[in-house]
Tab-separated table of C-alpha atoms in Angstrom:
chain	number	residue	atom	x	y	z
A	1	MET	CA	73.504	211.304	-38.862
A	2	ARG	CA	73.954	210.375	-35.204
A	3	ARG	CA	74.542	213.998	-34.266
A	4	TRP	CA	71.338	214.985	-36.087
A	5	ILE	CA	69.432	212.348	-34.122
A	6	GLY	CA	71.009	213.622	-30.922
A	7	ILE	CA	69.838	217.146	-31.621
A	8	LEU	CA	66.336	215.843	-32.313
A	9	LEU	CA	66.359	214.012	-28.992
A	10	LEU	CA	66.649	217.382	-27.323
A	11	ALA	CA	63.307	218.173	-28.873
A	12	VAL	CA	61.330	215.322	-27.380
A	13	TRP	CA	59.816	217.796	-24.940
A	14	PRO	CA	58.885	221.306	-26.065
A	15	ALA	CA	61.062	224.344	-25.336
A	16	VAL	CA	60.354	227.821	-24.061
A	17	ALA	CA	60.469	230.846	-26.328
A	18	GLY	CA	59.477	234.213	-25.000
A	19	ALA	CA	57.293	232.851	-22.214
A	20	ALA	CA	55.152	235.504	-20.611
A	21	GLU	CA	56.089	236.215	-17.025
A	22	SER	CA	53.287	235.548	-14.542
A	23	SER	CA	55.283	234.580	-11.477
A	24	SER	CA	54.409	237.456	-9.189
A	25	GLU	CA	52.209	236.709	-6.214
A	26	GLN	CA	48.605	237.866	-6.298
A	27	PRO	CA	46.979	239.596	-3.294
A	28	GLY	CA	45.681	237.069	-0.780
A	29	GLU	CA	47.013	234.139	-2.784
A	30	THR	CA	48.470	231.142	-0.921
A	31	ALA	CA	51.583	229.382	-2.177
A	32	ALA	CA	49.469	226.419	-3.273
A	33	GLN	CA	47.039	228.650	-5.151
A	34	ARG	CA	49.924	230.368	-6.870
A	35	GLY	CA	51.379	227.006	-7.814
A	36	TYR	CA	48.115	225.948	-9.450
A	37	ARG	CA	47.910	229.256	-11.311
A	38	LEU	CA	51.453	228.892	-12.596
A	39	LEU	CA	50.793	225.340	-13.794
A	40	THR	CA	47.708	226.383	-15.725
A	41	GLU	CA	48.598	229.899	-16.890
A	42	LYS	CA	52.359	230.265	-17.333
A	43	PRO	CA	53.936	228.832	-20.507
A	44	TYR	CA	57.320	227.437	-19.491
A	45	LEU	CA	57.518	225.720	-22.877
A	46	PRO	CA	56.852	226.911	-26.433
A	47	PRO	CA	53.641	226.209	-28.314
A	48	ASP	CA	53.056	222.746	-29.739
A	49	PHE	CA	50.244	223.891	-32.028
A	50	ASP	CA	47.698	226.654	-32.480
A	51	GLN	CA	43.922	226.817	-32.337
A	52	ALA	CA	43.540	226.397	-36.089
A	53	THR	CA	45.542	223.171	-35.970
A	54	PHE	CA	43.513	221.846	-33.046
A	55	ASP	CA	40.229	222.716	-34.756
A	56	ASN	CA	41.270	220.748	-37.858
A	57	LEU	CA	42.634	217.613	-36.207
A	58	TRP	CA	39.423	215.735	-36.975
A	59	ARG	CA	40.224	215.937	-40.703
A	60	VAL	CA	43.005	213.334	-40.305
A	61	TRP	CA	41.070	210.919	-38.102
A	62	GLU	CA	40.322	207.438	-39.356
A	63	GLU	CA	36.874	206.454	-40.554
A	64	PRO	CA	34.136	206.344	-39.427
A	65	LEU	CA	35.209	208.872	-36.796
A	66	ARG	CA	36.144	211.462	-39.412
A	67	SER	CA	32.724	211.332	-41.055
A	68	GLN	CA	31.027	211.557	-37.675
A	69	ALA	CA	33.086	214.637	-36.859
A	70	ALA	CA	32.318	216.206	-40.229
A	71	GLU	CA	28.596	216.073	-39.453
A	72	ALA	CA	28.998	217.257	-35.857
A	73	THR	CA	28.863	220.797	-34.527
A	74	PRO	CA	32.178	222.519	-33.686
A	75	GLU	CA	31.374	222.045	-30.005
A	76	ALA	CA	30.734	218.325	-30.454
A	77	ARG	CA	33.928	217.942	-32.505
A	78	ARG	CA	35.876	219.609	-29.723
A	79	GLU	CA	34.389	217.177	-27.210
A	80	MET	CA	35.337	214.281	-29.497
A	81	ALA	CA	38.913	215.599	-29.662
A	82	PHE	CA	39.130	215.922	-25.891
A	83	GLN	CA	37.994	212.313	-25.512
A	84	ARG	CA	40.368	211.019	-28.207
A	85	TYR	CA	43.453	212.598	-26.644
A	86	GLY	CA	42.605	212.388	-22.944
A	87	LEU	CA	42.102	216.110	-22.368
A	88	VAL	CA	40.055	217.502	-19.471
A	89	VAL	CA	38.172	220.811	-19.470
A	90	ARG	CA	39.210	223.230	-16.744
A	91	PRO	CA	36.473	223.529	-14.109
A	92	GLY	CA	34.387	226.673	-14.534
A	93	ASP	CA	36.347	227.886	-17.566
A	94	PRO	CA	34.037	229.661	-20.056
A	95	GLN	CA	36.656	229.155	-22.783
A	96	GLN	CA	36.602	225.381	-22.220
A	97	ARG	CA	40.405	225.204	-22.254
A	98	PRO	CA	42.123	221.890	-21.454
A	99	MET	CA	43.882	221.426	-18.129
A	100	GLN	CA	46.803	219.850	-19.968
A	101	TYR	CA	47.753	222.992	-21.927
A	102	VAL	CA	48.335	226.656	-21.278
A	103	VAL	CA	46.393	228.441	-24.039
A	104	ASP	CA	47.419	232.047	-24.612
A	105	ALA	CA	45.464	234.956	-26.066
A	106	GLN	CA	46.730	234.099	-29.552
A	107	GLY	CA	45.389	230.556	-29.325
A	108	GLN	CA	48.791	228.905	-28.895
A	109	TYR	CA	48.743	225.587	-26.980
A	110	VAL	CA	51.668	225.015	-24.600
A	111	MET	CA	51.927	221.663	-22.810
A	112	ASN	CA	52.117	221.744	-19.020
A	113	CYS	CA	52.776	219.158	-16.289
A	114	MET	CA	49.103	218.238	-16.155
A	115	ALA	CA	49.351	216.485	-19.513
A	116	CYS	CA	50.422	213.410	-17.543
A	117	HIS	CA	49.245	214.402	-14.079
A	118	GLN	CA	45.622	215.494	-14.422
A	119	GLY	CA	42.896	213.246	-15.691
A	120	LYS	CA	39.514	211.818	-14.806
A	121	VAL	CA	38.329	208.836	-12.807
A	122	ALA	CA	34.837	207.361	-12.958
A	123	GLY	CA	33.963	210.094	-15.445
A	124	ARG	CA	34.877	213.062	-13.262
A	125	MET	CA	37.949	215.189	-12.723
A	126	VAL	CA	39.764	214.605	-9.437
A	127	PRO	CA	42.582	217.048	-8.581
A	128	GLY	CA	45.911	215.238	-8.741
A	129	VAL	CA	44.718	212.018	-10.384
A	130	ALA	CA	47.088	210.852	-13.120
A	131	ASN	CA	45.905	211.125	-16.706
A	132	SER	CA	45.218	207.471	-17.479
A	133	LEU	CA	43.563	208.515	-20.757
A	134	LEU	CA	46.437	210.548	-22.183
A	135	ALA	CA	47.056	209.639	-25.842
A	136	LEU	CA	50.204	211.682	-26.422
A	137	GLU	CA	51.512	209.610	-29.332
A	138	THR	CA	48.151	209.763	-31.093
A	139	LEU	CA	47.831	213.507	-30.538
A	140	THR	CA	51.342	214.144	-31.849
A	141	GLU	CA	50.757	211.975	-34.935
A	142	ASP	CA	47.513	213.802	-35.674
A	143	VAL	CA	49.120	217.219	-35.178
A	144	ARG	CA	51.964	216.290	-37.529
A	145	ARG	CA	49.558	215.204	-40.288
A	146	THR	CA	47.281	218.209	-39.763
A	147	LYS	CA	50.171	220.650	-39.987
A	148	LEU	CA	51.239	219.039	-43.253
A	149	MET	CA	47.707	219.513	-44.563
A	150	LEU	CA	47.645	223.160	-43.396
A	151	LEU	CA	51.227	223.839	-44.600
A	152	LYS	CA	52.324	224.726	-41.065
A	153	SER	CA	55.787	224.073	-39.639
A	154	TRP	CA	56.333	221.130	-37.317
A	155	SER	CA	57.203	221.817	-33.703
A	156	ARG	CA	59.821	219.923	-31.743
A	157	MET	CA	57.215	217.407	-30.589
A	158	GLU	CA	56.397	216.354	-34.141
A	159	ARG	CA	60.067	216.150	-35.122
A	160	GLY	CA	61.308	214.510	-31.935
A	161	SER	CA	58.656	211.811	-31.928
A	162	LEU	CA	59.999	210.532	-35.263
A	163	VAL	CA	63.044	209.184	-33.417
A	164	MET	CA	61.681	208.615	-29.910
A	165	PRO	CA	58.426	206.839	-29.006
A	166	LEU	CA	56.124	208.884	-26.780
A	167	GLY	CA	53.965	206.044	-25.474
A	168	THR	CA	52.663	202.785	-26.904
A	169	THR	CA	49.486	202.549	-24.808
A	170	VAL	CA	46.872	205.144	-23.892
A	171	GLY	CA	47.611	206.445	-20.391
A	172	THR	CA	51.337	205.666	-20.339
A	173	THR	CA	54.350	207.540	-21.686
A	174	ASN	CA	58.052	207.035	-22.289
A	175	ALA	CA	58.721	209.787	-19.727
A	176	VAL	CA	61.721	208.128	-18.075
A	177	MET	CA	63.645	208.152	-21.338
A	178	PHE	CA	62.548	211.718	-22.017
A	179	GLY	CA	64.491	212.630	-18.893
A	180	VAL	CA	67.519	210.552	-19.917
A	181	ALA	CA	67.683	212.206	-23.337
A	182	LEU	CA	67.257	215.737	-22.022
A	183	MET	CA	69.724	215.384	-19.146
A	184	HIS	CA	72.358	213.833	-21.403
A	185	TYR	CA	72.940	217.131	-23.201
A	186	ARG	CA	73.660	219.155	-20.043
A	187	ASP	CA	76.644	219.526	-17.780
A	188	ALA	CA	76.395	219.798	-14.018
A	189	ASP	CA	75.539	223.509	-14.243
A	190	LEU	CA	72.866	222.773	-16.871
A	191	ASN	CA	74.792	224.315	-19.747
A	192	VAL	CA	73.748	222.850	-23.118
A	193	HIS	CA	76.085	220.572	-25.104
A	194	THR	CA	74.394	219.698	-28.395
A	195	GLY	CA	77.439	218.001	-29.954
A	196	ARG	CA	77.233	214.873	-27.837
A	197	LEU	CA	76.216	211.562	-29.395
A	198	PRO	CA	72.836	210.174	-28.278
A	199	PRO	CA	72.835	208.280	-24.973
A	200	PRO	CA	71.949	204.599	-24.681
A	201	MET	CA	68.215	204.427	-24.104
A	202	VAL	CA	65.800	201.664	-23.132
A	203	HIS	CA	62.400	202.832	-24.334
A	204	HIS	CA	59.499	201.706	-22.164
A	205	ASP	CA	56.180	203.030	-20.919
A	206	HIS	CA	55.431	204.304	-17.457
A	207	ASP	CA	52.260	205.102	-15.522
A	208	ALA	CA	52.235	208.508	-13.812
A	209	PRO	CA	51.678	208.484	-10.015
A	210	ALA	CA	48.881	210.303	-8.210
A	211	TRP	CA	50.002	213.754	-7.096
A	212	TRP	CA	48.256	213.538	-3.708
A	213	HIS	CA	50.934	211.043	-2.614
A	214	TYR	CA	53.619	213.712	-2.975
A	215	GLY	CA	53.100	215.063	0.531
A	216	LYS	CA	53.844	211.686	2.154
A	217	LYS	CA	56.958	210.876	0.215
A	218	THR	CA	60.524	211.914	0.869
A	219	ARG	CA	61.796	210.207	-2.294
A	220	LEU	CA	60.454	210.291	-5.847
A	221	TYR	CA	60.066	207.991	-8.837
A	222	ALA	CA	59.232	204.301	-8.958
A	223	ASP	CA	62.637	203.292	-7.620
A	224	GLY	CA	62.902	206.173	-5.127
A	225	PHE	CA	66.320	207.158	-6.408
A	226	VAL	CA	65.762	210.921	-6.098
A	227	PRO	CA	65.131	212.855	-2.851
A	228	LYS	CA	62.029	215.033	-2.995
A	229	SER	CA	62.631	218.685	-3.825
A	230	HIS	CA	61.157	221.384	-6.038
A	231	ARG	CA	64.144	220.973	-8.347
A	232	ALA	CA	63.181	217.360	-8.970
A	233	LEU	CA	59.994	218.661	-10.620
A	234	MET	CA	61.920	220.602	-13.261
A	235	PRO	CA	63.983	218.221	-15.471
A	236	PHE	CA	61.403	218.128	-18.274
A	237	LEU	CA	62.184	221.796	-18.932
A	238	LEU	CA	65.672	220.731	-20.083
A	239	VAL	CA	65.565	221.855	-23.683
A	240	ARG	CA	68.118	223.879	-25.600
A	241	GLU	CA	66.270	227.172	-25.290
A	242	ASN	CA	66.066	226.887	-21.496
A	243	GLY	CA	69.534	227.815	-20.317
A	244	PRO	CA	70.815	227.592	-16.738
A	245	GLU	CA	69.563	231.081	-15.929
A	246	LYS	CA	65.964	230.004	-16.551
A	247	PHE	CA	66.139	227.275	-13.923
A	248	ARG	CA	67.463	229.687	-11.301
A	249	GLN	CA	64.818	232.188	-12.301
A	250	TRP	CA	62.014	229.630	-12.010
A	251	GLU	CA	63.011	228.104	-8.669
A	252	ASP	CA	60.494	230.164	-6.717
A	253	ASP	CA	57.798	229.190	-9.211
A	254	PHE	CA	58.419	225.509	-8.602
A	255	LYS	CA	58.501	225.973	-4.860
A	256	ALA	CA	54.927	227.223	-5.253
A	257	ILE	CA	54.086	224.343	-7.598
A	258	GLU	CA	55.480	221.956	-4.998
A	259	ALA	CA	53.223	223.634	-2.411
A	260	TYR	CA	50.253	222.889	-4.674
A	261	LEU	CA	51.233	219.221	-4.835
A	262	GLU	CA	51.667	219.140	-1.055
A	263	SER	CA	48.165	220.588	-0.604
A	264	LEU	CA	46.330	217.828	-2.483
A	265	ASP	CA	44.279	215.286	-0.563
A	266	ALA	CA	43.290	211.810	-1.697
A	267	PRO	CA	39.657	211.652	-2.893
A	268	ASN	CA	37.013	209.706	-1.002
A	269	TYR	CA	35.522	206.659	-2.667
A	270	PRO	CA	32.166	207.756	-4.185
A	271	GLY	CA	30.379	204.418	-3.966
A	272	ALA	CA	28.893	202.345	-1.181
A	273	VAL	CA	31.181	200.631	1.338
A	274	ASP	CA	30.323	197.639	3.506
A	275	ARG	CA	31.839	198.940	6.750
A	276	ASP	CA	31.671	195.621	8.589
A	277	LEU	CA	33.453	193.852	5.755
A	278	ALA	CA	35.971	196.702	5.488
A	279	SER	CA	36.722	196.350	9.194
A	280	LEU	CA	37.639	192.716	8.625
A	281	GLY	CA	39.722	193.801	5.646
A	282	GLU	CA	41.655	196.256	7.804
A	283	GLU	CA	42.860	193.371	9.946
A	284	VAL	CA	44.068	191.587	6.815
A	285	PHE	CA	45.742	194.757	5.566
A	286	VAL	CA	47.633	195.421	8.795
A	287	ARG	CA	48.867	191.841	8.819
A	288	MET	CA	49.718	191.521	5.128
A	289	CYS	CA	50.308	194.973	3.614
A	290	SER	CA	51.244	197.551	6.236
A	291	GLU	CA	54.921	196.604	6.409
A	292	CYS	CA	55.414	198.083	2.934
A	293	HIS	CA	52.430	200.405	2.425
A	294	GLY	CA	51.944	201.819	5.919
A	295	THR	CA	48.854	202.247	8.069
A	296	TYR	CA	45.855	204.553	7.701
A	297	GLY	CA	43.352	206.262	9.925
A	298	SER	CA	43.962	208.363	13.048
A	299	GLN	CA	47.643	207.406	13.330
A	300	GLU	CA	49.010	207.062	9.832
A	301	THR	CA	52.444	205.707	9.010
A	302	TYR	CA	54.320	205.371	5.743
A	303	PRO	CA	57.591	203.374	5.865
A	304	GLN	CA	58.780	204.405	2.370
A	305	ARG	CA	60.187	200.949	1.900
A	306	ILE	CA	62.169	200.017	-1.194
A	307	VAL	CA	61.117	196.440	-1.939
A	308	PRO	CA	63.919	194.410	-3.569
A	309	LEU	CA	63.200	193.382	-7.130
A	310	ASP	CA	63.571	189.688	-6.393
A	311	GLU	CA	60.973	190.071	-3.634
A	312	VAL	CA	58.305	192.083	-5.441
A	313	GLY	CA	58.866	190.413	-8.818
A	314	THR	CA	57.265	193.115	-10.965
A	315	ASP	CA	58.552	194.136	-14.388
A	316	PRO	CA	62.281	194.983	-14.025
A	317	VAL	CA	62.668	197.288	-17.030
A	318	ARG	CA	61.907	200.554	-15.215
A	319	LEU	CA	64.557	199.766	-12.586
A	320	THR	CA	67.274	198.631	-14.977
A	321	ALA	CA	66.627	201.180	-17.739
A	322	LEU	CA	68.359	204.006	-15.864
A	323	SER	CA	72.130	203.600	-15.985
A	324	GLU	CA	74.485	204.384	-13.129
A	325	GLU	CA	75.931	207.095	-15.370
A	326	HIS	CA	72.569	208.835	-15.652
A	327	ARG	CA	71.846	208.574	-11.938
A	328	ARG	CA	75.313	209.848	-11.086
A	329	GLY	CA	74.932	212.731	-13.542
A	330	TYR	CA	71.701	213.757	-11.837
A	331	ARG	CA	73.307	213.520	-8.382
A	332	ASP	CA	76.290	215.674	-9.322
A	333	SER	CA	74.213	218.313	-11.118
A	334	TRP	CA	72.230	221.342	-10.022
A	335	PHE	CA	69.193	219.064	-9.591
A	336	GLY	CA	71.045	216.951	-7.019
A	337	TYR	CA	72.508	220.013	-5.318
A	338	TYR	CA	75.936	219.048	-6.681
A	339	GLY	CA	76.095	215.805	-4.735
A	340	GLU	CA	74.703	217.109	-1.459
A	341	HIS	CA	71.432	215.175	-1.827
A	342	ASP	CA	71.254	211.436	-1.267
A	343	VAL	CA	70.630	210.264	-4.827
A	344	LYS	CA	70.633	206.466	-5.048
A	345	ILE	CA	73.074	205.335	-7.731
A	346	GLU	CA	72.235	201.629	-7.402
A	347	PRO	CA	68.642	201.236	-6.160
A	348	GLN	CA	67.746	197.601	-5.641
A	349	GLY	CA	63.999	197.630	-6.101
A	350	TYR	CA	60.793	199.632	-6.260
A	351	LEU	CA	59.341	202.084	-3.754
A	352	ALA	CA	56.109	200.719	-2.249
A	353	PRO	CA	53.743	203.682	-2.721
A	354	PRO	CA	51.217	205.102	-0.268
A	355	LEU	CA	47.729	203.756	-0.877
A	356	ASP	CA	45.607	206.810	-0.049
A	357	GLY	CA	42.928	207.113	-2.739
A	358	ILE	CA	44.049	203.860	-4.323
A	359	TRP	CA	40.530	203.311	-5.678
A	360	ALA	CA	41.141	206.288	-7.996
A	361	SER	CA	44.657	205.509	-9.180
A	362	ALA	CA	44.019	202.600	-11.573
A	363	PRO	CA	45.707	201.086	-13.492
A	364	TYR	CA	48.202	199.608	-11.040
A	365	PHE	CA	51.951	198.892	-10.844
A	366	HIS	CA	54.565	201.333	-12.095
A	367	ASN	CA	53.881	200.409	-15.739
A	368	GLY	CA	50.082	200.526	-15.458
A	369	SER	CA	49.753	196.863	-16.385
A	370	VAL	CA	47.003	195.786	-13.941
A	371	PRO	CA	43.558	197.326	-14.526
A	372	THR	CA	41.801	196.753	-11.173
A	373	LEU	CA	42.512	196.093	-7.508
A	374	TRP	CA	40.734	192.755	-7.885
A	375	HIS	CA	43.409	191.770	-10.402
A	376	VAL	CA	46.136	192.981	-8.022
A	377	LEU	CA	44.723	190.574	-5.431
A	378	HIS	CA	44.294	187.738	-7.981
A	379	PRO	CA	47.677	187.498	-9.770
A	380	SER	CA	46.752	184.387	-11.761
A	381	GLU	CA	43.648	186.120	-13.165
A	382	ARG	CA	45.377	189.170	-14.603
A	383	PRO	CA	44.469	189.565	-18.276
A	384	THR	CA	47.093	189.061	-20.977
A	385	VAL	CA	45.587	191.835	-23.109
A	386	TRP	CA	43.001	194.323	-21.942
A	387	ARG	CA	41.158	197.313	-23.322
A	388	ARG	CA	39.535	199.919	-21.128
A	389	THR	CA	36.439	201.960	-21.864
A	390	ALA	CA	36.790	205.705	-22.250
A	391	GLY	CA	35.131	206.681	-18.984
A	392	GLY	CA	33.732	203.605	-17.287
A	393	TYR	CA	34.563	202.496	-13.756
A	394	ASP	CA	34.262	198.989	-12.308
A	395	HIS	CA	32.973	199.332	-8.720
A	396	THR	CA	32.905	195.580	-8.243
A	397	ARG	CA	36.561	195.010	-9.034
A	398	VAL	CA	37.558	198.591	-8.133
A	399	GLY	CA	39.387	200.054	-11.091
A	400	LEU	CA	39.120	200.452	-14.816
A	401	GLU	CA	36.211	199.001	-16.729
A	402	VAL	CA	37.933	196.630	-19.148
A	403	SER	CA	37.472	193.822	-21.632
A	404	SER	CA	40.039	191.009	-21.660
A	405	PHE	CA	41.598	189.296	-24.670
A	406	ASP	CA	44.102	186.553	-25.426
A	407	GLU	CA	45.554	188.617	-28.284
A	408	VAL	CA	45.308	192.126	-29.655
A	409	PRO	CA	42.623	191.802	-32.357
A	410	GLY	CA	44.312	191.302	-35.704
A	411	ASP	CA	41.889	193.397	-37.734
A	412	ILE	CA	42.841	196.725	-36.152
A	413	GLU	CA	44.273	199.028	-38.825
A	414	SER	CA	44.413	202.279	-36.871
A	415	SER	CA	47.459	202.889	-34.656
A	416	ALA	CA	45.278	205.171	-32.524
A	417	GLU	CA	42.866	202.297	-31.877
A	418	ARG	CA	45.672	199.812	-31.234
A	419	ARG	CA	47.030	202.008	-28.421
A	420	TRP	CA	43.841	201.360	-26.455
A	421	TYR	CA	44.965	197.737	-25.991
A	422	PHE	CA	47.442	196.973	-23.204
A	423	ASP	CA	49.488	193.887	-24.122
A	424	THR	CA	51.300	192.583	-21.043
A	425	ARG	CA	53.583	190.421	-23.205
A	426	GLN	CA	55.323	193.472	-24.630
A	427	PHE	CA	58.671	194.775	-23.390
A	428	GLY	CA	58.370	196.596	-20.067
A	429	LYS	CA	54.636	195.856	-19.793
A	430	SER	CA	54.568	192.665	-17.741
A	431	ALA	CA	51.781	192.309	-15.169
A	432	ALA	CA	53.696	189.659	-13.232
A	433	GLY	CA	54.852	189.985	-9.650
A	434	HIS	CA	53.425	191.277	-6.370
A	435	GLU	CA	52.082	187.803	-5.686
A	436	PHE	CA	51.797	188.329	-1.923
A	437	PRO	CA	47.961	188.069	-1.970
A	438	GLU	CA	48.166	184.456	-3.153
A	439	VAL	CA	48.343	183.268	0.479
A	440	LEU	CA	44.978	184.870	1.304
A	441	THR	CA	41.660	183.080	1.191
A	442	GLU	CA	38.954	184.352	-1.141
A	443	ASP	CA	37.026	185.762	1.830
A	444	GLU	CA	40.145	187.629	3.015
A	445	LYS	CA	40.668	189.062	-0.448
A	446	ARG	CA	37.067	190.215	-0.602
A	447	ALA	CA	37.376	191.930	2.782
A	448	LEU	CA	40.705	193.494	1.854
A	449	LEU	CA	39.283	194.864	-1.384
A	450	GLU	CA	36.454	196.499	0.585
A	451	TYR	CA	38.917	198.056	3.021
A	452	LEU	CA	41.052	199.503	0.210
A	453	LYS	CA	38.033	201.561	-0.880
A	454	THR	CA	38.168	203.432	2.429
A	455	LEU	CA	41.771	204.697	2.184
């Protein structure tokens, strides 16, 4: 039984099978342009579902949504599906394909990196903004039920999610444990070992970072334990069908994908800014925040500081969930250049991120537990339970448009609906910590909030 579960854990992320080669450079194409093309056009993983499955997902939706979809046009149903699952239409694409999937000529949908790393903010797509509307668990549940209805075989996603949670709240995923499970079944050279028993795992949800911060960083992940490299972008390809030769073969691809990430710029705030108030806020920022988050403007700095856990006080689960054994295995493997890279085996805290485009990167903290910058600056006012709207943006508090609750409403029957509620009392979801703004006056907080819009 345990071995069967272990084999299923390998299937948490899809695998590649006969992926079409599209790695060659195109005339006049920059490395960054090639990287974007590879992300959106090359299937490194096998299909999760086909067009027929996607077109019939509405048939398993809960009421009254199912009846609404039944009366809608195919185009309207497709738009409803995109909204339900957090999918974004590719700009200028006449086929209206989602950014989050490579869709081939046969209508096969293959998940790509943009499932977690490309979404919308304030109702519009911003290159590199994390997908805070991704409903991966809901999508996978619906695909599983639809395939049963259509008598189609389950993919690895549908099977793997029976033993591993994919994400308990819209916009977050269990990605850290995906990596633990996948890496566990490889040796240092990335050869597959399916006979191993499942690793210890601490399931918890994580909020994906904005990709435009990649260029500033030299270390990755919330705890900064991994040095930046193109290889660090590849662990989620670790499935049985992707042997060591595939990773060597795809290195140049991911160098181009890394170039795309490096090319992204933070978006400008689209609303009005009180420049005089922001100027006062800059003084507060330099005094209170720059030691960890750097400075901005004509002479930018980013200290890449790891803030000790007992100092920042945010939820500890992400830091403690990764074992020394897992970190050491990464360091000694092909990903860590066989020990040549400075992988941190015992990180002591969380990496204070850059704040460029912070207005667009809500929700905040590594677990996505704080919906607005106003709540970041008012620790005692952070909601216990909150639910965001599908596309709204709060320009006053700068972040997600949310409703607050003392409890998750007890009359919710749909698991898909329940995932729209973020409960900060749940494991790994605490909104506590980062209480540094408590020493500021209300006027200083107001000025600081205005300044943060300008970054």
